[in-house]
mmCIF file with all atom_site columns, C-alpha atoms in Angstrom:
data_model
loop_
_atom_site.group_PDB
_atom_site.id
_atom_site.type_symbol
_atom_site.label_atom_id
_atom_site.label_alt_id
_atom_site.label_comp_id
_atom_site.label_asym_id
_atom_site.label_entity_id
_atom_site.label_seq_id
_atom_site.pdbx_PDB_ins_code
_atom_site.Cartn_x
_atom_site.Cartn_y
_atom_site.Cartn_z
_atom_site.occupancy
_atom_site.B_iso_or_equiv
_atom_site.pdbx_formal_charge
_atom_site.auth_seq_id
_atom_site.auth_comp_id
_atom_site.auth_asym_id
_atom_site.auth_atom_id
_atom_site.pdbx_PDB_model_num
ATOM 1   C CA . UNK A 1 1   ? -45.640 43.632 83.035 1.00 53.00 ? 1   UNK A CA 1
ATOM 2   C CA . UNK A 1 2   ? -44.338 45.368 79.486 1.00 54.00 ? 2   UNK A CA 1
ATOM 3   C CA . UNK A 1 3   ? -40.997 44.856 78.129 1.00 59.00 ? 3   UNK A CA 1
ATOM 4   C CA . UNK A 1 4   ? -41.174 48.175 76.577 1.00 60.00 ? 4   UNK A CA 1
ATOM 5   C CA . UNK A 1 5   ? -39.773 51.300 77.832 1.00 54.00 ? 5   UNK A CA 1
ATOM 6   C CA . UNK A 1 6   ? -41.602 54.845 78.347 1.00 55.00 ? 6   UNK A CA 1
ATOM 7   C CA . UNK A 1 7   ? -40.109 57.527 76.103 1.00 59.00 ? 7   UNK A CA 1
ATOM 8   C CA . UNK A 1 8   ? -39.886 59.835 79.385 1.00 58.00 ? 8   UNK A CA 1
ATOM 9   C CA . UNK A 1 9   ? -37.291 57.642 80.742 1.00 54.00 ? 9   UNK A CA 1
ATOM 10  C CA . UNK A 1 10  ? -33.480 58.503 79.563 1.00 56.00 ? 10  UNK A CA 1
ATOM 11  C CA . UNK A 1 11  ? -31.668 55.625 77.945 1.00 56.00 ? 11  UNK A CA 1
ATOM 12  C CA . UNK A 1 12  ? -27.890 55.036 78.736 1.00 55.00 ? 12  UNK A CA 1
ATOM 13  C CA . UNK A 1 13  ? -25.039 56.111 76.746 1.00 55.00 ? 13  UNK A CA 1
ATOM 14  C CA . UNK A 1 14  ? -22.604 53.891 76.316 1.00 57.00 ? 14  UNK A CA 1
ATOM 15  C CA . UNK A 1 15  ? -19.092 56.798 76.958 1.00 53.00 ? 15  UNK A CA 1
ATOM 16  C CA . UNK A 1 16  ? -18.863 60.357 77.261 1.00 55.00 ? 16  UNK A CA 1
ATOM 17  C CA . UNK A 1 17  ? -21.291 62.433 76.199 1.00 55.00 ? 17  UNK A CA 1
ATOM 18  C CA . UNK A 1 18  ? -20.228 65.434 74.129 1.00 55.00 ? 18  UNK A CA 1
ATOM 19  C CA . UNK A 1 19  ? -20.398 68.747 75.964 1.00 57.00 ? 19  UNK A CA 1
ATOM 20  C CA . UNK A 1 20  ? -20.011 72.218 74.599 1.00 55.00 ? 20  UNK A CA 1
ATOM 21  C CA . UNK A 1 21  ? -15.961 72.569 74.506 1.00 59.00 ? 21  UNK A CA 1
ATOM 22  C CA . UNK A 1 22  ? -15.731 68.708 73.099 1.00 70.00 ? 22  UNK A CA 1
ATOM 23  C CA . UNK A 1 23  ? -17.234 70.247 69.719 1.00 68.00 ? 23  UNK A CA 1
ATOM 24  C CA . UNK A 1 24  ? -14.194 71.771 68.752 1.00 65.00 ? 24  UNK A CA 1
ATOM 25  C CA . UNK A 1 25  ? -11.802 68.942 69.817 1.00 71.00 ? 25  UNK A CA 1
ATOM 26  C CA . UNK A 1 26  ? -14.404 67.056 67.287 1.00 68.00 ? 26  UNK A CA 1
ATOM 27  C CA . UNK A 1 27  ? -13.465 69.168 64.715 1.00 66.00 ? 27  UNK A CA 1
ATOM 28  C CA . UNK A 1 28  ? -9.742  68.383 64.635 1.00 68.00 ? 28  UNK A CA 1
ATOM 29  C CA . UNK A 1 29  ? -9.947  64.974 64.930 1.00 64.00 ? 29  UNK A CA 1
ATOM 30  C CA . UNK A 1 30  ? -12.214 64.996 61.951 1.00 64.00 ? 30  UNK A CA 1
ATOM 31  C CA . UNK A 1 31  ? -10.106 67.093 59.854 1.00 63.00 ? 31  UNK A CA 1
ATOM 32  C CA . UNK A 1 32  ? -7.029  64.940 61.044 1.00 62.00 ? 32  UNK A CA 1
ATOM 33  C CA . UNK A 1 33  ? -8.587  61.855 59.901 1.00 61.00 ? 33  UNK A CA 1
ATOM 34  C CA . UNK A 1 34  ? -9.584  63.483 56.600 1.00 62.00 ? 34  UNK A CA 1
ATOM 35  C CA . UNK A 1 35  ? -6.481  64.463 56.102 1.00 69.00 ? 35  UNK A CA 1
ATOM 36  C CA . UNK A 1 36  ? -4.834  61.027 56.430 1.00 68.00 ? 36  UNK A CA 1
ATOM 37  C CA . UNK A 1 37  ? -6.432  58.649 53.295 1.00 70.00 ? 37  UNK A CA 1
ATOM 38  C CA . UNK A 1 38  ? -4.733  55.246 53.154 1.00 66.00 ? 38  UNK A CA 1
ATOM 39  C CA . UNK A 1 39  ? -6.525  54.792 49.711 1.00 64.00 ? 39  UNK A CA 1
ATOM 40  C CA . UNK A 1 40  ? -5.456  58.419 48.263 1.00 70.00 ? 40  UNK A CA 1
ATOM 41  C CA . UNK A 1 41  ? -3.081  58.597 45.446 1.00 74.00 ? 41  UNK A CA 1
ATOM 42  C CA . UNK A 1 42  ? 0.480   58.483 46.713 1.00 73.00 ? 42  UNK A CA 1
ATOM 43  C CA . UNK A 1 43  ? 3.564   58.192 44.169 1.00 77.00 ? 43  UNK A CA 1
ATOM 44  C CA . UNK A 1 44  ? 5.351   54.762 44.636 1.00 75.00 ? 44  UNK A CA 1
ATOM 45  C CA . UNK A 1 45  ? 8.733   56.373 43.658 1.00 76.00 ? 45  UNK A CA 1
ATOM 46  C CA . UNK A 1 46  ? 9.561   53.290 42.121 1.00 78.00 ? 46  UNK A CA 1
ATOM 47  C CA . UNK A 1 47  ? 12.916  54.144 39.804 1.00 83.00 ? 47  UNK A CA 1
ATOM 48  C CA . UNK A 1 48  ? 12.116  53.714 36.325 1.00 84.00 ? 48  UNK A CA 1
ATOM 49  C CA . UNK A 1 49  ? 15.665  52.993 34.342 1.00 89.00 ? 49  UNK A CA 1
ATOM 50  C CA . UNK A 1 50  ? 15.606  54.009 30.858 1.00 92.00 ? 50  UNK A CA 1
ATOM 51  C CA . UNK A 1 51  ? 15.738  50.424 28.751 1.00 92.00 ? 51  UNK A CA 1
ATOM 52  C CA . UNK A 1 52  ? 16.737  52.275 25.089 1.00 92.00 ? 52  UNK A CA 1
ATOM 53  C CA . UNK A 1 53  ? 13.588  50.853 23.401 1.00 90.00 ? 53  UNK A CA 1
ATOM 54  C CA . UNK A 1 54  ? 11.473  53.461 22.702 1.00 92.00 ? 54  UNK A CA 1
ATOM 55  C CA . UNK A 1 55  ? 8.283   51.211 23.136 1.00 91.00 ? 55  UNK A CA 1
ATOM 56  C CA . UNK A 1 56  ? 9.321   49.555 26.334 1.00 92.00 ? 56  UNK A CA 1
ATOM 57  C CA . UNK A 1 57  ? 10.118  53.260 27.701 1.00 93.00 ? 57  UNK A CA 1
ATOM 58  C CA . UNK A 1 58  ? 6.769   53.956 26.513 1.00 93.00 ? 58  UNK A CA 1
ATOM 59  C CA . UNK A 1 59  ? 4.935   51.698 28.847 1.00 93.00 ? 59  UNK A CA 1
ATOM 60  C CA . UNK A 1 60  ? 7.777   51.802 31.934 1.00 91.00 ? 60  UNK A CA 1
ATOM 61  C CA . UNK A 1 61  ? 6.767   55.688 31.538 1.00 91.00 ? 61  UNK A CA 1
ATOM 62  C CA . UNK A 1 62  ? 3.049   54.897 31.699 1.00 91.00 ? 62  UNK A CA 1
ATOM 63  C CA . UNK A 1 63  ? 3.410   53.003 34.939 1.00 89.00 ? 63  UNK A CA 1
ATOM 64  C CA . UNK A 1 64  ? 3.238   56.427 36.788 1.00 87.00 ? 64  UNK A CA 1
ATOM 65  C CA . UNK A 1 65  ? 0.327   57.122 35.840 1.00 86.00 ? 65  UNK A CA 1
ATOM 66  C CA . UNK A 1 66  ? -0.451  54.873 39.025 1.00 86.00 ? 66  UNK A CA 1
ATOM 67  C CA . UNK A 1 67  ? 0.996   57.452 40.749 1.00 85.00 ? 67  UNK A CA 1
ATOM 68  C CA . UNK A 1 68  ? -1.879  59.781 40.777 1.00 84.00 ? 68  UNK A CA 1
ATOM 69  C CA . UNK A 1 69  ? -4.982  57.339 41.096 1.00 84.00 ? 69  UNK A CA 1
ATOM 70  C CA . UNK A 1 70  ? -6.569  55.599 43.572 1.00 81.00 ? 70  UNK A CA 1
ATOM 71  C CA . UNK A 1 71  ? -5.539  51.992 44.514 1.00 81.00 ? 71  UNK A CA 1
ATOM 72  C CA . UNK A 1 72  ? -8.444  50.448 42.618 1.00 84.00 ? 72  UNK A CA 1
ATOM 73  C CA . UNK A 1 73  ? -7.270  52.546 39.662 1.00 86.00 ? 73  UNK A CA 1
ATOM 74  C CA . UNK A 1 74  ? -3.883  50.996 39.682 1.00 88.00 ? 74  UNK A CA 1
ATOM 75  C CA . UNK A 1 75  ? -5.080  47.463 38.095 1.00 92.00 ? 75  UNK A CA 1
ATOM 76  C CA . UNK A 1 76  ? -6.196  49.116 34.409 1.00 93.00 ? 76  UNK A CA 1
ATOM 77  C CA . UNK A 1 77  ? -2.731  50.933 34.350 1.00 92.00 ? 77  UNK A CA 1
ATOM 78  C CA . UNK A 1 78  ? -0.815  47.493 35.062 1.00 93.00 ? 78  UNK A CA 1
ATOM 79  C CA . UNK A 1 79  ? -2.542  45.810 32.520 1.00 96.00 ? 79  UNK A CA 1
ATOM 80  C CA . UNK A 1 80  ? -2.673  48.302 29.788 1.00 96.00 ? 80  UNK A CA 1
ATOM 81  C CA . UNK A 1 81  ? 1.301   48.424 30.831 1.00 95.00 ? 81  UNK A CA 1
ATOM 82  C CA . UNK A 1 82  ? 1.616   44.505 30.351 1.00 96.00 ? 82  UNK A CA 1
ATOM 83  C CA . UNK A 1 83  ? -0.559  44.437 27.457 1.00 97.00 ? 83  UNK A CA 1
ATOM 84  C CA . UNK A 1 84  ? 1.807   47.393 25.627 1.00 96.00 ? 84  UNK A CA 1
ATOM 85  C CA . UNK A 1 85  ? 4.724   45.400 27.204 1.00 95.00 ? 85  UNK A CA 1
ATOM 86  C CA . UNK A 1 86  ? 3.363   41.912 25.536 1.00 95.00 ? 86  UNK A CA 1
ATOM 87  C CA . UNK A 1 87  ? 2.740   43.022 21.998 1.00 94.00 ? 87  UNK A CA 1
ATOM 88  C CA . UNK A 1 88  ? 6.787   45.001 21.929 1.00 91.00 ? 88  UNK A CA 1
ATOM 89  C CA . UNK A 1 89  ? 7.841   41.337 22.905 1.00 90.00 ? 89  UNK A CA 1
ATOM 90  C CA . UNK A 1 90  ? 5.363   39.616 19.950 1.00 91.00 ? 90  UNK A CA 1
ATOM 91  C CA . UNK A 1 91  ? 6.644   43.121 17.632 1.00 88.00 ? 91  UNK A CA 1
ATOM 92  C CA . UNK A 1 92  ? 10.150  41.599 18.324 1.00 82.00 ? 92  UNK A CA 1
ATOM 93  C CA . UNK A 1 93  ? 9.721   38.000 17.120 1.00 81.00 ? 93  UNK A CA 1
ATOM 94  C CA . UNK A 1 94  ? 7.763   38.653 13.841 1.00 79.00 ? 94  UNK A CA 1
ATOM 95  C CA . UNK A 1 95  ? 10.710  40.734 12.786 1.00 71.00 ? 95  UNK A CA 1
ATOM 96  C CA . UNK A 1 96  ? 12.693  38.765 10.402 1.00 76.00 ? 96  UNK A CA 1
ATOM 97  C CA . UNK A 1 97  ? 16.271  37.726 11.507 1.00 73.00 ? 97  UNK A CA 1
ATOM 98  C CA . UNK A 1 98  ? 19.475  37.924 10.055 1.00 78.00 ? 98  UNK A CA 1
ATOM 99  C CA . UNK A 1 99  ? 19.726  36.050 6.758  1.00 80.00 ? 99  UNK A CA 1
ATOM 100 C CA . UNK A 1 100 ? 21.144  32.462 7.322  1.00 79.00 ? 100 UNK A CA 1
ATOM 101 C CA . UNK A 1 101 ? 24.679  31.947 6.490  1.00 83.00 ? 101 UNK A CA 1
ATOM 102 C CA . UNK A 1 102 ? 25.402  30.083 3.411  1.00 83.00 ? 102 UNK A CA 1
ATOM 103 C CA . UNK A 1 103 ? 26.662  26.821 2.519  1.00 79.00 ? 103 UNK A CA 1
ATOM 104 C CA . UNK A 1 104 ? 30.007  25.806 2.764  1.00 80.00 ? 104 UNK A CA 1
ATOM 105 C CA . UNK A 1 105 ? 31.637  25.598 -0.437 1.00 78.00 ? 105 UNK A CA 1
ATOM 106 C CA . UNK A 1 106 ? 30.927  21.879 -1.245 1.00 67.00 ? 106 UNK A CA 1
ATOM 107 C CA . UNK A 1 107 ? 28.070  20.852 0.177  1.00 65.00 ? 107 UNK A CA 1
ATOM 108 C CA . UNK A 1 108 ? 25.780  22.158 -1.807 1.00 59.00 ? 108 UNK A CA 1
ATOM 109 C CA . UNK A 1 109 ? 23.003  19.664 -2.771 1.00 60.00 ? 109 UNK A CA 1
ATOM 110 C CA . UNK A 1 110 ? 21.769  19.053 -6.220 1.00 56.00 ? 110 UNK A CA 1
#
């Protein structure tokens, strides 16, 4: 005896089958599902308060540029954000600081 099976025999079909007014129904459901994308862009709306430093506004402003790319887009933006975020900081302590105060009048060393 063969374990095969003869092409003339139908195989089962595991639900309904599709018949000819199921096409359209179809359809919909495939242009609902299209239309709904988890992963496609959606703004965050995430309030963005104006800081006063022009090149911390900078990068809070470049942050919605996420707003328009795909989740796997989001990561370059976030670290190009931090990086731009990082060297303001660094910009701010190489600045030289107020002059130190001078002596007091006596205590001057010689």
């Amino acid at each position: 005896m063969s374990d095969t099976v003869p092409e003339s025999v139908p195989m089962p079909v595991d639900g309904p089958v599709d018949g000819p007014g199921d096409a359209v129904e179809n359809a919909r459901a495939d242009q609902e599902y299209e239309e709904y994308d988890p992963a496609a862009p959606a703004p965050l709306a995430v309030p963005r308060t104006p800081t006063g430093h022009a090149e911390v506004d900078a990068q809070l402003d470049r942050l919605a540029d996420a707003d328009h790319l795909a989740t796997d887009g989001h990561v370059e933006v976030y670290e190009d954000v931090h990086r731009g975020l990082r060297d303001a900081l660094t910009a701010l302590d190489a600045r030289p600081g107020p002059p130190a105060p001078p002596a007091p009048y006596g205590q001057h060393r010689s």
